[in-house]
Amino acid sequence: AQSVTQLGSHVSVSEGALVLLRCNYSSSVPPYLFWYVQYPNQGLQLLLKYTSAATLVKGINGFEAEFKKSETSFHLTKPSAHMSDAAEYFCAGGYSGGGADGLTFGKGTHLIIQP
Amino acid sequence: EAGVAQSPRYKIIEKRQSVAFWCNPISGHATLYWYQQILGQGPKLLIQFQNNGVVDDSQLPKDRFSAERLKGVDSTLKIQPAKLEDSAVYLCASSLDIAETQYFGPGTRLLVL
């Protein structure tokens, strides 16, 4: 069974600093991977998606993630944090096995931006 | 393009009562998902539909939860009877087809007292 692990339930960075949110997956089959962002009382918004076309994936709002098969990782980064980036971030994995492709989510990382 | 619509947005009920949630996916999306998000956790898949057929309901507590998508468009999720541990946000998502990007609705926040 596939699992997704996000290291750190809370990450705090200063405005303008590098953002790094960690995600590791376990799967015998290379999955497709996502990062979603959730603002308070809202649904999940897709940041970016990895589907094996390229290992470095660029998303919205200046975020990007790199798929590293050797490390089974898909960490999310942004060079310079902005106050509006404060939110909950979820890494999720899935693969189309016989049509069932419901996503497996990590527990989430709450990103705090210090002024 | 309109997103995934869900109603109600909030619901408070007492344990042992029943409750139903409604989801209208993005137009033309064949695949529809219901997820349960308990406070402090990531969403967990409850059920996946492809058109009006069930693809995966392995994590749906079938003794109390039921879901349908009779005409292959909108869907309802029902809980009967509700338990305290059902307090959560219920998220609906849809995708154009299997293995396509899933788009999420705003969710229904359920509190069971």
PDB file of N, CA, C and O in Angstrom, chain A residues 6 32 34 36 38 40-46 49 51 88 90 95-108, chain B residues 9-10 31 33 35 37 40-45 48 55-56 89 91 95 97-107 109:
ATOM      1  N   GLN A   6       4.930  13.484   5.392  1.00  0.00           N
ATOM      2  CA  GLN A   6       5.402  14.864   5.394  1.00  0.00           C
ATOM      3  C   GLN A   6       6.149  15.102   6.706  1.00  0.00           C
ATOM      4  O   GLN A   6       5.586  14.879   7.783  1.00  0.00           O
ATOM      5  N   TYR A  32       2.268   9.068  -9.377  1.00  0.00           N
ATOM      6  CA  TYR A  32       2.215  10.486  -9.722  1.00  0.00           C
ATOM      7  C   TYR A  32       1.931  11.241  -8.430  1.00  0.00           C
ATOM      8  O   TYR A  32       1.221  10.753  -7.559  1.00  0.00           O
ATOM      9  N   PHE A  34       1.459  15.023  -6.092  1.00  0.00           N
ATOM     10  CA  PHE A  34       0.853  16.361  -6.092  1.00  0.00           C
ATOM     11  C   PHE A  34       1.253  17.124  -4.828  1.00  0.00           C
ATOM     12  O   PHE A  34       1.526  16.527  -3.787  1.00  0.00           O
ATOM     13  N   TYR A  36      -0.828  20.168  -2.801  1.00  0.00           N
ATOM     14  CA  TYR A  36      -2.023  21.002  -2.705  1.00  0.00           C
ATOM     15  C   TYR A  36      -1.831  21.986  -1.559  1.00  0.00           C
ATOM     16  O   TYR A  36      -1.151  21.694  -0.577  1.00  0.00           O
ATOM     17  N   GLN A  38      -4.084  24.504   1.170  1.00  0.00           N
ATOM     18  CA  GLN A  38      -5.424  24.711   1.736  1.00  0.00           C
ATOM     19  C   GLN A  38      -5.406  25.932   2.635  1.00  0.00           C
ATOM     20  O   GLN A  38      -4.697  25.958   3.645  1.00  0.00           O
ATOM     21  N   PRO A  40      -7.566  28.555   5.187  1.00  0.00           N
ATOM     22  CA  PRO A  40      -8.614  28.321   6.188  1.00  0.00           C
ATOM     23  C   PRO A  40     -10.019  28.324   5.590  1.00  0.00           C
ATOM     24  O   PRO A  40     -10.371  29.220   4.811  1.00  0.00           O
ATOM     25  N   ASN A  41     -10.780  27.290   5.944  1.00  0.00           N
ATOM     26  CA  ASN A  41     -12.181  27.165   5.523  1.00  0.00           C
ATOM     27  C   ASN A  41     -12.361  27.099   4.010  1.00  0.00           C
ATOM     28  O   ASN A  41     -13.427  27.451   3.492  1.00  0.00           O
ATOM     29  N   GLN A  42     -11.327  26.646   3.318  1.00  0.00           N
ATOM     30  CA  GLN A  42     -11.435  26.476   1.874  1.00  0.00           C
ATOM     31  C   GLN A  42     -11.047  25.061   1.481  1.00  0.00           C
ATOM     32  O   GLN A  42     -10.468  24.315   2.274  1.00  0.00           O
ATOM     33  N   GLY A  43     -11.365  24.711   0.252  1.00  0.00           N
ATOM     34  CA  GLY A  43     -10.971  23.404  -0.251  1.00  0.00           C
ATOM     35  C   GLY A  43      -9.513  23.399  -0.660  1.00  0.00           C
ATOM     36  O   GLY A  43      -8.778  24.366  -0.441  1.00  0.00           O
ATOM     37  N   LEU A  44      -9.078  22.313  -1.237  1.00  0.00           N
ATOM     38  CA  LEU A  44      -7.694  22.151  -1.651  1.00  0.00           C
ATOM     39  C   LEU A  44      -7.481  22.736  -3.041  1.00  0.00           C
ATOM     40  O   LEU A  44      -8.274  22.508  -3.952  1.00  0.00           O
ATOM     41  N   GLN A  45      -6.380  23.461  -3.182  1.00  0.00           N
ATOM     42  CA  GLN A  45      -6.026  24.059  -4.469  1.00  0.00           C
ATOM     43  C   GLN A  45      -4.735  23.424  -4.959  1.00  0.00           C
ATOM     44  O   GLN A  45      -3.754  23.350  -4.222  1.00  0.00           O
ATOM     45  N   LEU A  46      -4.721  22.978  -6.204  1.00  0.00           N
ATOM     46  CA  LEU A  46      -3.543  22.330  -6.758  1.00  0.00           C
ATOM     47  C   LEU A  46      -2.416  23.330  -6.961  1.00  0.00           C
ATOM     48  O   LEU A  46      -2.591  24.372  -7.583  1.00  0.00           O
ATOM     49  N   LYS A  49       1.938  19.250 -10.062  1.00  0.00           N
ATOM     50  CA  LYS A  49       1.704  17.822 -10.272  1.00  0.00           C
ATOM     51  C   LYS A  49       2.883  17.207 -10.996  1.00  0.00           C
ATOM     52  O   LYS A  49       3.389  17.780 -11.971  1.00  0.00           O
ATOM     53  N   THR A  51       4.089  13.934 -13.166  1.00  0.00           N
ATOM     54  CA  THR A  51       3.538  12.782 -13.887  1.00  0.00           C
ATOM     55  C   THR A  51       4.601  12.059 -14.689  1.00  0.00           C
ATOM     56  O   THR A  51       4.291  11.350 -15.636  1.00  0.00           O
ATOM     57  N   GLU A  88      -1.920  25.673   4.914  1.00  0.00           N
ATOM     58  CA  GLU A  88      -1.625  24.250   5.135  1.00  0.00           C
ATOM     59  C   GLU A  88      -1.284  23.642   3.782  1.00  0.00           C
ATOM     60  O   GLU A  88      -1.985  23.877   2.792  1.00  0.00           O
ATOM     61  N   PHE A  90      -0.360  20.109   1.592  1.00  0.00           N
ATOM     62  CA  PHE A  90      -0.496  18.660   1.583  1.00  0.00           C
ATOM     63  C   PHE A  90       0.211  18.073   0.371  1.00  0.00           C
ATOM     64  O   PHE A  90       0.026  18.528  -0.756  1.00  0.00           O
ATOM     65  N   TYR A  95      -1.716   6.436  -8.032  1.00  0.00           N
ATOM     66  CA  TYR A  95      -1.370   5.805  -9.293  1.00  0.00           C
ATOM     67  C   TYR A  95      -2.580   5.039  -9.788  1.00  0.00           C
ATOM     68  O   TYR A  95      -3.396   4.585  -8.986  1.00  0.00           O
ATOM     69  N   SER A  96      -2.689   4.994 -11.050  1.00  0.00           N
ATOM     70  CA  SER A  96      -3.877   4.420 -11.646  1.00  0.00           C
ATOM     71  C   SER A  96      -3.743   2.910 -11.720  1.00  0.00           C
ATOM     72  O   SER A  96      -3.249   2.370 -12.700  1.00  0.00           O
ATOM     73  N   GLY A  97      -4.185   2.267 -10.623  1.00  0.00           N
ATOM     74  CA  GLY A  97      -4.127   0.814 -10.599  1.00  0.00           C
ATOM     75  C   GLY A  97      -5.495   0.236 -10.821  1.00  0.00           C
ATOM     76  O   GLY A  97      -6.312   0.197  -9.914  1.00  0.00           O
ATOM     77  N   GLY A  98      -5.800  -0.174 -11.987  1.00  0.00           N
ATOM     78  CA  GLY A  98      -7.104  -0.753 -12.282  1.00  0.00           C
ATOM     79  C   GLY A  98      -8.222   0.248 -12.214  1.00  0.00           C
ATOM     80  O   GLY A  98      -9.381  -0.111 -12.010  1.00  0.00           O
ATOM     81  N   GLY A  99      -7.874   1.526 -12.344  1.00  0.00           N
ATOM     82  CA  GLY A  99      -8.904   2.545 -12.365  1.00  0.00           C
ATOM     83  C   GLY A  99      -9.097   3.242 -11.049  1.00  0.00           C
ATOM     84  O   GLY A  99      -9.606   4.363 -11.004  1.00  0.00           O
ATOM     85  N   ALA A 100      -8.710   2.626  -9.942  1.00  0.00           N
ATOM     86  CA  ALA A 100      -8.859   3.264  -8.639  1.00  0.00           C
ATOM     87  C   ALA A 100      -7.673   4.188  -8.425  1.00  0.00           C
ATOM     88  O   ALA A 100      -6.542   3.730  -8.289  1.00  0.00           O
ATOM     89  N   ASP A 101      -7.925   5.471  -8.416  1.00  0.00           N
ATOM     90  CA  ASP A 101      -6.816   6.414  -8.288  1.00  0.00           C
ATOM     91  C   ASP A 101      -7.085   7.481  -7.241  1.00  0.00           C
ATOM     92  O   ASP A 101      -6.675   8.633  -7.382  1.00  0.00           O
ATOM     93  N   GLY A 102      -7.789   7.102  -6.182  1.00  0.00           N
ATOM     94  CA  GLY A 102      -7.952   8.024  -5.076  1.00  0.00           C
ATOM     95  C   GLY A 102      -6.604   8.373  -4.490  1.00  0.00           C
ATOM     96  O   GLY A 102      -5.710   7.531  -4.404  1.00  0.00           O
ATOM     97  N   LEU A 103      -6.424   9.614  -4.109  1.00  0.00           N
ATOM     98  CA  LEU A 103      -5.133  10.071  -3.622  1.00  0.00           C
ATOM     99  C   LEU A 103      -4.893   9.667  -2.172  1.00  0.00           C
ATOM    100  O   LEU A 103      -5.821   9.623  -1.366  1.00  0.00           O
ATOM    101  N   THR A 104      -3.622   9.382  -1.874  1.00  0.00           N
ATOM    102  CA  THR A 104      -3.178   9.162  -0.498  1.00  0.00           C
ATOM    103  C   THR A 104      -2.463  10.430  -0.055  1.00  0.00           C
ATOM    104  O   THR A 104      -1.467  10.820  -0.666  1.00  0.00           O
ATOM    105  N   PHE A 105      -2.968  11.058   0.984  1.00  0.00           N
ATOM    106  CA  PHE A 105      -2.429  12.330   1.443  1.00  0.00           C
ATOM    107  C   PHE A 105      -1.510  12.150   2.641  1.00  0.00           C
ATOM    108  O   PHE A 105      -1.699  11.254   3.477  1.00  0.00           O
ATOM    109  N   GLY A 106      -0.517  13.051   2.736  1.00  0.00           N
ATOM    110  CA  GLY A 106       0.232  13.185   3.969  1.00  0.00           C
ATOM    111  C   GLY A 106      -0.608  13.931   4.996  1.00  0.00           C
ATOM    112  O   GLY A 106      -1.717  14.376   4.693  1.00  0.00           O
ATOM    113  N   LYS A 107      -0.070  14.074   6.192  1.00  0.00           N
ATOM    114  CA  LYS A 107      -0.832  14.705   7.266  1.00  0.00           C
ATOM    115  C   LYS A 107      -0.848  16.219   7.177  1.00  0.00           C
ATOM    116  O   LYS A 107      -1.585  16.875   7.913  1.00  0.00           O
ATOM    117  N   GLY A 108      -0.051  16.771   6.293  1.00  0.00           N
ATOM    118  CA  GLY A 108      -0.047  18.212   6.103  1.00  0.00           C
ATOM    119  C   GLY A 108       1.055  18.912   6.882  1.00  0.00           C
ATOM    120  O   GLY A 108       1.516  18.437   7.921  1.00  0.00           O
TER     121      GLY A 108
ATOM    122  N   ARG B   9     -22.532  24.019   3.569  1.00  0.00           N
ATOM    123  CA  ARG B   9     -21.148  24.289   3.940  1.00  0.00           C
ATOM    124  C   ARG B   9     -20.879  23.873   5.384  1.00  0.00           C
ATOM    125  O   ARG B   9     -19.766  23.474   5.735  1.00  0.00           O
ATOM    126  N   TYR B  10     -21.895  23.980   6.209  1.00  0.00           N
ATOM    127  CA  TYR B  10     -21.761  23.610   7.623  1.00  0.00           C
ATOM    128  C   TYR B  10     -23.010  22.851   8.074  1.00  0.00           C
ATOM    129  O   TYR B  10     -24.104  23.119   7.599  1.00  0.00           O
ATOM    130  N   THR B  31     -15.218  11.435 -13.298  1.00  0.00           N
ATOM    131  CA  THR B  31     -14.801  10.808 -12.047  1.00  0.00           C
ATOM    132  C   THR B  31     -15.095  11.725 -10.865  1.00  0.00           C
ATOM    133  O   THR B  31     -14.807  12.919 -10.926  1.00  0.00           O
ATOM    134  N   TYR B  33     -15.044  11.933  -6.454  1.00  0.00           N
ATOM    135  CA  TYR B  33     -14.480  11.373  -5.218  1.00  0.00           C
ATOM    136  C   TYR B  33     -15.097  12.061  -3.999  1.00  0.00           C
ATOM    137  O   TYR B  33     -15.359  13.262  -4.021  1.00  0.00           O
ATOM    138  N   TYR B  35     -13.925  12.557   0.009  1.00  0.00           N
ATOM    139  CA  TYR B  35     -12.861  12.406   0.994  1.00  0.00           C
ATOM    140  C   TYR B  35     -13.367  12.892   2.361  1.00  0.00           C
ATOM    141  O   TYR B  35     -14.190  13.806   2.441  1.00  0.00           O
ATOM    142  N   GLN B  37     -11.872  14.552   5.852  1.00  0.00           N
ATOM    143  CA  GLN B  37     -10.697  15.191   6.443  1.00  0.00           C
ATOM    144  C   GLN B  37     -10.973  15.499   7.912  1.00  0.00           C
ATOM    145  O   GLN B  37     -11.690  16.447   8.244  1.00  0.00           O
ATOM    146  N   GLY B  40      -6.644  18.177  11.638  1.00  0.00           N
ATOM    147  CA  GLY B  40      -5.232  17.884  11.864  1.00  0.00           C
ATOM    148  C   GLY B  40      -4.684  16.760  11.007  1.00  0.00           C
ATOM    149  O   GLY B  40      -3.520  16.370  11.172  1.00  0.00           O
ATOM    150  N   GLN B  41      -5.507  16.235  10.089  1.00  0.00           N
ATOM    151  CA  GLN B  41      -5.059  15.140   9.232  1.00  0.00           C
ATOM    152  C   GLN B  41      -5.271  15.489   7.766  1.00  0.00           C
ATOM    153  O   GLN B  41      -5.992  16.424   7.427  1.00  0.00           O
ATOM    154  N   GLY B  42      -4.645  14.711   6.919  1.00  0.00           N
ATOM    155  CA  GLY B  42      -4.885  14.858   5.497  1.00  0.00           C
ATOM    156  C   GLY B  42      -6.186  14.167   5.100  1.00  0.00           C
ATOM    157  O   GLY B  42      -6.692  13.315   5.821  1.00  0.00           O
ATOM    158  N   PRO B  43      -6.756  14.540   3.970  1.00  0.00           N
ATOM    159  CA  PRO B  43      -7.983  13.887   3.504  1.00  0.00           C
ATOM    160  C   PRO B  43      -7.786  12.398   3.275  1.00  0.00           C
ATOM    161  O   PRO B  43      -6.699  11.961   2.864  1.00  0.00           O
ATOM    162  N   LYS B  44      -8.840  11.638   3.543  1.00  0.00           N
ATOM    163  CA  LYS B  44      -8.824  10.205   3.319  1.00  0.00           C
ATOM    164  C   LYS B  44      -9.949   9.856   2.365  1.00  0.00           C
ATOM    165  O   LYS B  44     -11.094  10.252   2.566  1.00  0.00           O
ATOM    166  N   LEU B  45      -9.622   9.084   1.326  1.00  0.00           N
ATOM    167  CA  LEU B  45     -10.634   8.717   0.329  1.00  0.00           C
ATOM    168  C   LEU B  45     -11.700   7.832   0.955  1.00  0.00           C
ATOM    169  O   LEU B  45     -11.397   6.850   1.630  1.00  0.00           O
ATOM    170  N   GLN B  48     -14.912   6.414  -4.692  1.00  0.00           N
ATOM    171  CA  GLN B  48     -14.637   6.961  -6.018  1.00  0.00           C
ATOM    172  C   GLN B  48     -15.656   6.411  -6.995  1.00  0.00           C
ATOM    173  O   GLN B  48     -15.911   5.207  -7.038  1.00  0.00           O
ATOM    174  N   VAL B  55     -15.962   2.746  -8.308  1.00  0.00           N
ATOM    175  CA  VAL B  55     -14.653   2.186  -8.647  1.00  0.00           C
ATOM    176  C   VAL B  55     -13.958   1.664  -7.400  1.00  0.00           C
ATOM    177  O   VAL B  55     -13.325   0.606  -7.418  1.00  0.00           O
ATOM    178  N   ASP B  56     -14.080   2.436  -6.311  1.00  0.00           N
ATOM    179  CA  ASP B  56     -13.379   2.069  -5.079  1.00  0.00           C
ATOM    180  C   ASP B  56     -14.182   2.573  -3.888  1.00  0.00           C
ATOM    181  O   ASP B  56     -14.402   3.773  -3.768  1.00  0.00           O
ATOM    182  N   VAL B  89     -14.433  17.414   7.956  1.00  0.00           N
ATOM    183  CA  VAL B  89     -14.805  18.106   6.725  1.00  0.00           C
ATOM    184  C   VAL B  89     -14.903  17.054   5.632  1.00  0.00           C
ATOM    185  O   VAL B  89     -14.005  16.222   5.474  1.00  0.00           O
ATOM    186  N   LEU B  91     -14.985  16.413   1.794  1.00  0.00           N
ATOM    187  CA  LEU B  91     -14.569  17.062   0.556  1.00  0.00           C
ATOM    188  C   LEU B  91     -14.999  16.240  -0.644  1.00  0.00           C
ATOM    189  O   LEU B  91     -14.830  15.025  -0.660  1.00  0.00           O
ATOM    190  N   SER B  95     -12.648  14.842 -11.460  1.00  0.00           N
ATOM    191  CA  SER B  95     -11.611  14.892 -12.482  1.00  0.00           C
ATOM    192  C   SER B  95     -12.217  14.513 -13.818  1.00  0.00           C
ATOM    193  O   SER B  95     -13.241  13.812 -13.877  1.00  0.00           O
ATOM    194  N   ASP B  97     -11.240  12.480 -15.984  1.00  0.00           N
ATOM    195  CA  ASP B  97     -11.244  11.026 -16.117  1.00  0.00           C
ATOM    196  C   ASP B  97     -10.264  10.464 -15.091  1.00  0.00           C
ATOM    197  O   ASP B  97      -9.592  11.219 -14.382  1.00  0.00           O
ATOM    198  N   ILE B  98     -10.191   9.172 -15.030  1.00  0.00           N
ATOM    199  CA  ILE B  98      -9.246   8.525 -14.116  1.00  0.00           C
ATOM    200  C   ILE B  98      -7.832   8.935 -14.506  1.00  0.00           C
ATOM    201  O   ILE B  98      -7.508   9.051 -15.683  1.00  0.00           O
ATOM    202  N   ALA B  99      -7.007   9.184 -13.484  1.00  0.00           N
ATOM    203  CA  ALA B  99      -5.595   9.575 -13.638  1.00  0.00           C
ATOM    204  C   ALA B  99      -5.440  11.024 -14.099  1.00  0.00           C
ATOM    205  O   ALA B  99      -4.340  11.452 -14.408  1.00  0.00           O
ATOM    206  N   GLU B 100      -6.513  11.783 -14.108  1.00  0.00           N
ATOM    207  CA  GLU B 100      -6.435  13.217 -14.391  1.00  0.00           C
ATOM    208  C   GLU B 100      -6.423  13.989 -13.069  1.00  0.00           C
ATOM    209  O   GLU B 100      -6.759  13.449 -12.012  1.00  0.00           O
ATOM    210  N   THR B 101      -6.091  15.240 -13.137  1.00  0.00           N
ATOM    211  CA  THR B 101      -6.012  16.085 -11.939  1.00  0.00           C
ATOM    212  C   THR B 101      -7.369  16.177 -11.257  1.00  0.00           C
ATOM    213  O   THR B 101      -8.398  16.366 -11.911  1.00  0.00           O
ATOM    214  N   GLN B 102      -7.362  16.054  -9.916  1.00  0.00           N
ATOM    215  CA  GLN B 102      -8.578  16.165  -9.137  1.00  0.00           C
ATOM    216  C   GLN B 102      -8.739  17.608  -8.651  1.00  0.00           C
ATOM    217  O   GLN B 102      -7.791  18.207  -8.136  1.00  0.00           O
ATOM    218  N   TYR B 103      -9.950  18.125  -8.805  1.00  0.00           N
ATOM    219  CA  TYR B 103     -10.282  19.483  -8.361  1.00  0.00           C
ATOM    220  C   TYR B 103     -11.264  19.363  -7.207  1.00  0.00           C
ATOM    221  O   TYR B 103     -12.258  18.645  -7.310  1.00  0.00           O
ATOM    222  N   PHE B 104     -10.975  20.105  -6.139  1.00  0.00           N
ATOM    223  CA  PHE B 104     -11.735  19.956  -4.906  1.00  0.00           C
ATOM    224  C   PHE B 104     -12.748  21.069  -4.703  1.00  0.00           C
ATOM    225  O   PHE B 104     -12.508  22.232  -5.051  1.00  0.00           O
ATOM    226  N   GLY B 105     -13.859  20.694  -4.097  1.00  0.00           N
ATOM    227  CA  GLY B 105     -14.845  21.666  -3.663  1.00  0.00           C
ATOM    228  C   GLY B 105     -14.449  22.252  -2.313  1.00  0.00           C
ATOM    229  O   GLY B 105     -13.454  21.840  -1.723  1.00  0.00           O
ATOM    230  N   PRO B 106     -15.255  23.211  -1.800  1.00  0.00           N
ATOM    231  CA  PRO B 106     -14.918  23.883  -0.537  1.00  0.00           C
ATOM    232  C   PRO B 106     -15.143  23.011   0.691  1.00  0.00           C
ATOM    233  O   PRO B 106     -14.647  23.323   1.765  1.00  0.00           O
ATOM    234  N   GLY B 107     -15.889  21.927   0.544  1.00  0.00           N
ATOM    235  CA  GLY B 107     -16.109  21.018   1.658  1.00  0.00           C
ATOM    236  C   GLY B 107     -17.347  21.340   2.478  1.00  0.00           C
ATOM    237  O   GLY B 107     -17.869  22.462   2.452  1.00  0.00           O
ATOM    238  N   ARG B 109     -18.423  21.093   6.446  1.00  0.00           N
ATOM    239  CA  ARG B 109     -17.892  20.877   7.795  1.00  0.00           C
ATOM    240  C   ARG B 109     -18.999  20.316   8.670  1.00  0.00           C
ATOM    241  O   ARG B 109     -20.014  20.967   8.901  1.00  0.00           O
TER     242      ARG B 109
END
